[in-house]
Amino acid sequence: MNKKERALFIEKKLNELFPNPKAPLNHSNAFTLLIAVLLSAQTTDKRVNIVTEELFKLASTPEKMFKLGEAKVYDVIKTCGLAPKKAKAIIETSKILIDNHGGKVPKDLTLLEELPGVGHKTASVVVSEFFKVPAFPVDTHIHRLAQRWGLTNGKSVKQTEKDLKEIFEKMNWRNLHLQIIFYGRAFCTSRGCDGTI
């Protein structure tokens, strides 16, 4: 089985297991999605959804978030990993969105990546999920499984993303991103998994 055949087999199986994958982070607009994804680093999606339920009641726009202030944001998100750093990034990001983007989240990947606390993966999730721009965000689950499935040499997350984009159809990237994450969580945690699908 060559790489392309293996990829088609994997895609078929993932579609059987997770036919209509829904974004796991609760959000109501581009800004709340951006903040939820920013918060998800080193924290479970379940924890983020608990925290954001309160946070987004208080502030669901950059203007309201900035008015809350760093101390209040920290108070609400303190059960998330890296909370002090994230609270600072949320306030700084809100200010930049207000000052430079008219309070709107840009749909341009490069502009998103310039925001504090927003790396390539976070920016890719936002453009893919909210703006429906094809992107293939690669997290640790995807990086690990792509290696185990022989779809990449996995030297870096960047290389894995490039390899997966070359193998799979652009229109399927969004679903595959979620399906591989869900597969990793359900069947293939970092320990004791050979990636068998």
PDB file of C-alpha atoms in Angstrom:
ATOM      1  CA  MET A   1       0.000   0.000   0.000  1.00  0.00           C
ATOM      2  CA  ASN A   2       1.573   3.288  -1.059  1.00  0.00           C
ATOM      3  CA  LYS A   3       1.190   6.569   0.828  1.00  0.00           C
ATOM      4  CA  LYS A   4      -1.787   7.772  -1.263  1.00  0.00           C
ATOM      5  CA  GLU A   5      -3.630   4.445  -0.861  1.00  0.00           C
ATOM      6  CA  ARG A   6      -2.915   4.473   2.869  1.00  0.00           C
ATOM      7  CA  ALA A   7      -4.240   8.050   3.119  1.00  0.00           C
ATOM      8  CA  LEU A   8      -7.462   7.119   1.294  1.00  0.00           C
ATOM      9  CA  PHE A   9      -7.939   4.112   3.596  1.00  0.00           C
ATOM     10  CA  ILE A  10      -7.378   6.303   6.686  1.00  0.00           C
ATOM     11  CA  GLU A  11      -9.763   8.975   5.402  1.00  0.00           C
ATOM     12  CA  LYS A  12     -12.473   6.359   4.719  1.00  0.00           C
ATOM     13  CA  LYS A  13     -12.126   4.909   8.232  1.00  0.00           C
ATOM     14  CA  LEU A  14     -12.169   8.366   9.863  1.00  0.00           C
ATOM     15  CA  ASN A  15     -15.331   9.251   7.927  1.00  0.00           C
ATOM     16  CA  GLU A  16     -16.966   6.068   9.262  1.00  0.00           C
ATOM     17  CA  LEU A  17     -15.915   6.794  12.846  1.00  0.00           C
ATOM     18  CA  PHE A  18     -16.534  10.573  12.861  1.00  0.00           C
ATOM     19  CA  PRO A  19     -18.865  11.395   9.949  1.00  0.00           C
ATOM     20  CA  ASN A  20     -19.732  15.014  10.796  1.00  0.00           C
ATOM     21  CA  PRO A  21     -17.109  16.316  13.218  1.00  0.00           C
ATOM     22  CA  LYS A  22     -18.205  19.337  15.237  1.00  0.00           C
ATOM     23  CA  ALA A  23     -15.752  21.865  16.630  1.00  0.00           C
ATOM     24  CA  PRO A  24     -15.227  20.913  20.305  1.00  0.00           C
ATOM     25  CA  LEU A  25     -14.781  24.477  21.600  1.00  0.00           C
ATOM     26  CA  ASN A  26     -17.930  26.501  22.318  1.00  0.00           C
ATOM     27  CA  HIS A  27     -18.045  29.887  20.602  1.00  0.00           C
ATOM     28  CA  SER A  28     -20.562  32.358  19.192  1.00  0.00           C
ATOM     29  CA  ASN A  29     -18.394  34.505  16.911  1.00  0.00           C
ATOM     30  CA  ALA A  30     -14.872  34.750  15.487  1.00  0.00           C
ATOM     31  CA  PHE A  31     -13.568  36.515  18.589  1.00  0.00           C
ATOM     32  CA  THR A  32     -14.881  33.924  21.065  1.00  0.00           C
ATOM     33  CA  LEU A  33     -13.467  31.132  18.878  1.00  0.00           C
ATOM     34  CA  LEU A  34     -10.079  32.875  18.785  1.00  0.00           C
ATOM     35  CA  ILE A  35     -10.042  33.221  22.583  1.00  0.00           C
ATOM     36  CA  ALA A  36     -11.218  29.632  23.135  1.00  0.00           C
ATOM     37  CA  VAL A  37      -8.476  28.251  20.871  1.00  0.00           C
ATOM     38  CA  LEU A  38      -5.881  30.500  22.524  1.00  0.00           C
ATOM     39  CA  LEU A  39      -6.980  29.102  25.900  1.00  0.00           C
ATOM     40  CA  SER A  40      -6.831  25.483  24.736  1.00  0.00           C
ATOM     41  CA  ALA A  41      -3.022  25.188  24.787  1.00  0.00           C
ATOM     42  CA  GLN A  42      -1.906  22.880  27.647  1.00  0.00           C
ATOM     43  CA  THR A  43      -5.555  22.496  28.713  1.00  0.00           C
ATOM     44  CA  THR A  44      -8.425  20.155  27.797  1.00  0.00           C
ATOM     45  CA  ASP A  45     -11.295  21.361  25.610  1.00  0.00           C
ATOM     46  CA  LYS A  46     -13.648  20.382  28.447  1.00  0.00           C
ATOM     47  CA  ARG A  47     -11.840  22.733  30.841  1.00  0.00           C
ATOM     48  CA  VAL A  48     -11.844  25.530  28.242  1.00  0.00           C
ATOM     49  CA  ASN A  49     -15.616  25.184  27.716  1.00  0.00           C
ATOM     50  CA  ILE A  50     -16.210  25.405  31.479  1.00  0.00           C
ATOM     51  CA  VAL A  51     -14.054  28.526  31.752  1.00  0.00           C
ATOM     52  CA  THR A  52     -15.382  30.257  28.637  1.00  0.00           C
ATOM     53  CA  GLU A  53     -18.996  29.782  29.686  1.00  0.00           C
ATOM     54  CA  GLU A  54     -18.383  32.372  32.415  1.00  0.00           C
ATOM     55  CA  LEU A  55     -15.841  34.440  30.461  1.00  0.00           C
ATOM     56  CA  PHE A  56     -18.049  34.923  27.385  1.00  0.00           C
ATOM     57  CA  LYS A  57     -21.049  35.901  29.521  1.00  0.00           C
ATOM     58  CA  LEU A  58     -18.908  38.781  30.753  1.00  0.00           C
ATOM     59  CA  ALA A  59     -17.227  39.580  27.453  1.00  0.00           C
ATOM     60  CA  SER A  60     -17.855  38.261  23.944  1.00  0.00           C
ATOM     61  CA  THR A  61     -16.221  41.143  22.036  1.00  0.00           C
ATOM     62  CA  PRO A  62     -12.716  42.644  22.097  1.00  0.00           C
ATOM     63  CA  GLU A  63     -14.091  45.891  23.570  1.00  0.00           C
ATOM     64  CA  LYS A  64     -15.816  44.146  26.478  1.00  0.00           C
ATOM     65  CA  MET A  65     -12.829  41.866  27.050  1.00  0.00           C
ATOM     66  CA  PHE A  66     -10.411  44.790  27.169  1.00  0.00           C
ATOM     67  CA  LYS A  67     -12.684  46.576  29.676  1.00  0.00           C
ATOM     68  CA  LEU A  68     -12.666  43.480  31.917  1.00  0.00           C
ATOM     69  CA  GLY A  69      -8.923  43.902  32.392  1.00  0.00           C
ATOM     70  CA  GLU A  70      -6.156  41.369  32.861  1.00  0.00           C
ATOM     71  CA  ALA A  71      -6.781  40.691  36.576  1.00  0.00           C
ATOM     72  CA  LYS A  72     -10.460  39.806  36.024  1.00  0.00           C
ATOM     73  CA  VAL A  73      -9.695  37.672  32.959  1.00  0.00           C
ATOM     74  CA  TYR A  74      -7.038  35.822  34.973  1.00  0.00           C
ATOM     75  CA  ASP A  75      -9.516  35.304  37.822  1.00  0.00           C
ATOM     76  CA  VAL A  76     -11.967  33.611  35.437  1.00  0.00           C
ATOM     77  CA  ILE A  77      -9.413  31.486  33.528  1.00  0.00           C
ATOM     78  CA  LYS A  78      -7.026  30.601  36.377  1.00  0.00           C
ATOM     79  CA  THR A  79      -7.889  26.877  36.242  1.00  0.00           C
ATOM     80  CA  CYS A  80      -6.473  26.721  32.697  1.00  0.00           C
ATOM     81  CA  GLY A  81      -2.801  25.917  32.195  1.00  0.00           C
ATOM     82  CA  LEU A  82      -0.535  28.941  31.652  1.00  0.00           C
ATOM     83  CA  ALA A  83      -3.325  31.243  32.893  1.00  0.00           C
ATOM     84  CA  PRO A  84      -1.190  34.345  33.712  1.00  0.00           C
ATOM     85  CA  LYS A  85       0.393  34.305  30.247  1.00  0.00           C
ATOM     86  CA  LYS A  86      -2.970  33.679  28.573  1.00  0.00           C
ATOM     87  CA  ALA A  87      -4.747  36.482  30.479  1.00  0.00           C
ATOM     88  CA  LYS A  88      -2.062  38.927  29.337  1.00  0.00           C
ATOM     89  CA  ALA A  89      -2.306  37.683  25.725  1.00  0.00           C
ATOM     90  CA  ILE A  90      -6.121  37.953  25.724  1.00  0.00           C
ATOM     91  CA  ILE A  91      -6.011  41.595  26.841  1.00  0.00           C
ATOM     92  CA  GLU A  92      -3.200  42.504  24.428  1.00  0.00           C
ATOM     93  CA  THR A  93      -4.971  40.741  21.550  1.00  0.00           C
ATOM     94  CA  SER A  94      -8.253  42.517  22.364  1.00  0.00           C
ATOM     95  CA  LYS A  95      -6.469  45.880  22.298  1.00  0.00           C
ATOM     96  CA  ILE A  96      -4.806  45.179  18.947  1.00  0.00           C
ATOM     97  CA  LEU A  97      -8.135  44.052  17.447  1.00  0.00           C
ATOM     98  CA  ILE A  98      -9.746  47.307  18.638  1.00  0.00           C
ATOM     99  CA  ASP A  99      -6.878  49.581  17.574  1.00  0.00           C
ATOM    100  CA  ASN A 100      -5.834  47.963  14.294  1.00  0.00           C
ATOM    101  CA  HIS A 101      -8.786  45.922  13.021  1.00  0.00           C
ATOM    102  CA  GLY A 102     -11.908  47.850  14.011  1.00  0.00           C
ATOM    103  CA  GLY A 103     -12.744  45.307  16.704  1.00  0.00           C
ATOM    104  CA  LYS A 104     -12.966  42.501  14.130  1.00  0.00           C
ATOM    105  CA  VAL A 105     -10.948  39.299  13.915  1.00  0.00           C
ATOM    106  CA  PRO A 106      -9.011  39.323  10.624  1.00  0.00           C
ATOM    107  CA  LYS A 107      -9.444  36.301   8.392  1.00  0.00           C
ATOM    108  CA  ASP A 108      -5.902  36.630   7.070  1.00  0.00           C
ATOM    109  CA  LEU A 109      -3.593  33.979   8.538  1.00  0.00           C
ATOM    110  CA  THR A 110      -0.575  36.309   8.661  1.00  0.00           C
ATOM    111  CA  LEU A 111      -2.473  39.049  10.524  1.00  0.00           C
ATOM    112  CA  LEU A 112      -3.838  36.508  13.006  1.00  0.00           C
ATOM    113  CA  GLU A 113      -0.362  35.115  13.659  1.00  0.00           C
ATOM    114  CA  GLU A 114       0.796  38.608  14.678  1.00  0.00           C
ATOM    115  CA  LEU A 115      -1.603  38.622  17.649  1.00  0.00           C
ATOM    116  CA  PRO A 116      -0.147  37.850  21.118  1.00  0.00           C
ATOM    117  CA  GLY A 117      -0.645  34.227  22.124  1.00  0.00           C
ATOM    118  CA  VAL A 118      -1.784  33.274  18.621  1.00  0.00           C
ATOM    119  CA  GLY A 119       0.557  30.933  16.789  1.00  0.00           C
ATOM    120  CA  HIS A 120       0.173  29.286  13.400  1.00  0.00           C
ATOM    121  CA  LYS A 121      -1.992  26.446  14.724  1.00  0.00           C
ATOM    122  CA  THR A 122      -4.452  28.765  16.523  1.00  0.00           C
ATOM    123  CA  ALA A 123      -4.676  31.044  13.482  1.00  0.00           C
ATOM    124  CA  SER A 124      -5.262  28.023  11.220  1.00  0.00           C
ATOM    125  CA  VAL A 125      -8.107  26.748  13.425  1.00  0.00           C
ATOM    126  CA  VAL A 126      -9.838  30.152  13.333  1.00  0.00           C
ATOM    127  CA  VAL A 127      -9.612  30.615   9.550  1.00  0.00           C
ATOM    128  CA  SER A 128     -10.682  27.011   8.925  1.00  0.00           C
ATOM    129  CA  GLU A 129     -13.510  26.786  11.438  1.00  0.00           C
ATOM    130  CA  PHE A 130     -14.980  30.281  11.312  1.00  0.00           C
ATOM    131  CA  PHE A 131     -14.020  31.741   7.940  1.00  0.00           C
ATOM    132  CA  LYS A 132     -14.132  28.412   6.036  1.00  0.00           C
ATOM    133  CA  VAL A 133     -10.706  29.052   4.521  1.00  0.00           C
ATOM    134  CA  PRO A 134      -8.958  25.714   3.854  1.00  0.00           C
ATOM    135  CA  ALA A 135      -6.297  25.110   6.507  1.00  0.00           C
ATOM    136  CA  PHE A 136      -4.853  22.018   8.183  1.00  0.00           C
ATOM    137  CA  PRO A 137      -3.921  22.915  11.776  1.00  0.00           C
ATOM    138  CA  VAL A 138      -1.521  20.334  13.199  1.00  0.00           C
ATOM    139  CA  ASP A 139      -1.514  19.635  16.935  1.00  0.00           C
ATOM    140  CA  THR A 140       0.342  16.924  18.850  1.00  0.00           C
ATOM    141  CA  HIS A 141      -2.326  14.250  18.109  1.00  0.00           C
ATOM    142  CA  ILE A 142      -2.141  14.911  14.369  1.00  0.00           C
ATOM    143  CA  HIS A 143       1.657  15.151  14.338  1.00  0.00           C
ATOM    144  CA  ARG A 144       2.005  11.852  16.226  1.00  0.00           C
ATOM    145  CA  LEU A 145      -0.592   9.925  14.200  1.00  0.00           C
ATOM    146  CA  ALA A 146       0.629  11.198  10.820  1.00  0.00           C
ATOM    147  CA  GLN A 147       4.053   9.800  11.767  1.00  0.00           C
ATOM    148  CA  ARG A 148       2.643   6.483  12.956  1.00  0.00           C
ATOM    149  CA  TRP A 149       0.532   6.151   9.819  1.00  0.00           C
ATOM    150  CA  GLY A 150       3.578   6.806   7.626  1.00  0.00           C
ATOM    151  CA  LEU A 151       2.089   9.952   6.073  1.00  0.00           C
ATOM    152  CA  THR A 152       5.076  12.110   7.035  1.00  0.00           C
ATOM    153  CA  ASN A 153       8.607  11.730   8.274  1.00  0.00           C
ATOM    154  CA  GLY A 154       7.415  14.029  11.079  1.00  0.00           C
ATOM    155  CA  LYS A 155      10.628  16.000  11.501  1.00  0.00           C
ATOM    156  CA  SER A 156       8.531  19.020  12.510  1.00  0.00           C
ATOM    157  CA  VAL A 157       4.902  20.105  12.855  1.00  0.00           C
ATOM    158  CA  LYS A 158       5.496  22.395   9.863  1.00  0.00           C
ATOM    159  CA  GLN A 159       6.673  19.459   7.737  1.00  0.00           C
ATOM    160  CA  THR A 160       3.726  17.316   8.865  1.00  0.00           C
ATOM    161  CA  GLU A 161       1.277  20.077   7.866  1.00  0.00           C
ATOM    162  CA  LYS A 162       2.929  20.406   4.429  1.00  0.00           C
ATOM    163  CA  ASP A 163       2.870  16.628   3.859  1.00  0.00           C
ATOM    164  CA  LEU A 164      -0.776  16.245   4.889  1.00  0.00           C
ATOM    165  CA  LYS A 165      -1.828  19.139   2.653  1.00  0.00           C
ATOM    166  CA  GLU A 166      -0.145  17.414  -0.287  1.00  0.00           C
ATOM    167  CA  ILE A 167      -1.796  14.048   0.403  1.00  0.00           C
ATOM    168  CA  PHE A 168      -5.383  15.058   1.168  1.00  0.00           C
ATOM    169  CA  GLU A 169      -7.924  17.073  -0.852  1.00  0.00           C
ATOM    170  CA  LYS A 170      -8.163  20.708   0.255  1.00  0.00           C
ATOM    171  CA  MET A 171     -11.952  20.506   0.725  1.00  0.00           C
ATOM    172  CA  ASN A 172     -11.457  17.743   3.347  1.00  0.00           C
ATOM    173  CA  TRP A 173      -8.765  19.426   5.443  1.00  0.00           C
ATOM    174  CA  ARG A 174     -11.143  20.918   8.022  1.00  0.00           C
ATOM    175  CA  ASN A 175     -12.906  17.625   8.757  1.00  0.00           C
ATOM    176  CA  LEU A 176      -9.692  15.600   8.740  1.00  0.00           C
ATOM    177  CA  HIS A 177      -8.098  17.981  11.238  1.00  0.00           C
ATOM    178  CA  LEU A 178     -10.934  17.305  13.705  1.00  0.00           C
ATOM    179  CA  GLN A 179     -11.291  13.596  12.857  1.00  0.00           C
ATOM    180  CA  ILE A 180      -7.609  12.841  13.486  1.00  0.00           C
ATOM    181  CA  ILE A 181      -7.721  14.734  16.808  1.00  0.00           C
ATOM    182  CA  PHE A 182     -10.866  12.828  17.870  1.00  0.00           C
ATOM    183  CA  TYR A 183      -9.290   9.526  16.807  1.00  0.00           C
ATOM    184  CA  GLY A 184      -6.166  10.317  18.793  1.00  0.00           C
ATOM    185  CA  ARG A 185      -8.162  11.156  21.900  1.00  0.00           C
ATOM    186  CA  ALA A 186     -10.406   8.104  21.652  1.00  0.00           C
ATOM    187  CA  PHE A 187      -7.991   5.407  20.509  1.00  0.00           C
ATOM    188  CA  CYS A 188      -4.436   6.600  20.411  1.00  0.00           C
ATOM    189  CA  THR A 189      -3.091   8.594  23.333  1.00  0.00           C
ATOM    190  CA  SER A 190       0.629   9.314  23.441  1.00  0.00           C
ATOM    191  CA  ARG A 191       1.367   6.135  25.375  1.00  0.00           C
ATOM    192  CA  GLY A 192       0.533   2.610  24.320  1.00  0.00           C
ATOM    193  CA  CYS A 193      -0.728   3.175  20.809  1.00  0.00           C
ATOM    194  CA  ASP A 194       0.589   1.982  17.487  1.00  0.00           C
ATOM    195  CA  GLY A 195      -1.827   4.106  15.436  1.00  0.00           C
ATOM    196  CA  THR A 196      -3.781   1.093  14.115  1.00  0.00           C
ATOM    197  CA  ILE A 197      -6.952   2.258  12.434  1.00  0.00           C
TER     198      ILE A 197
END
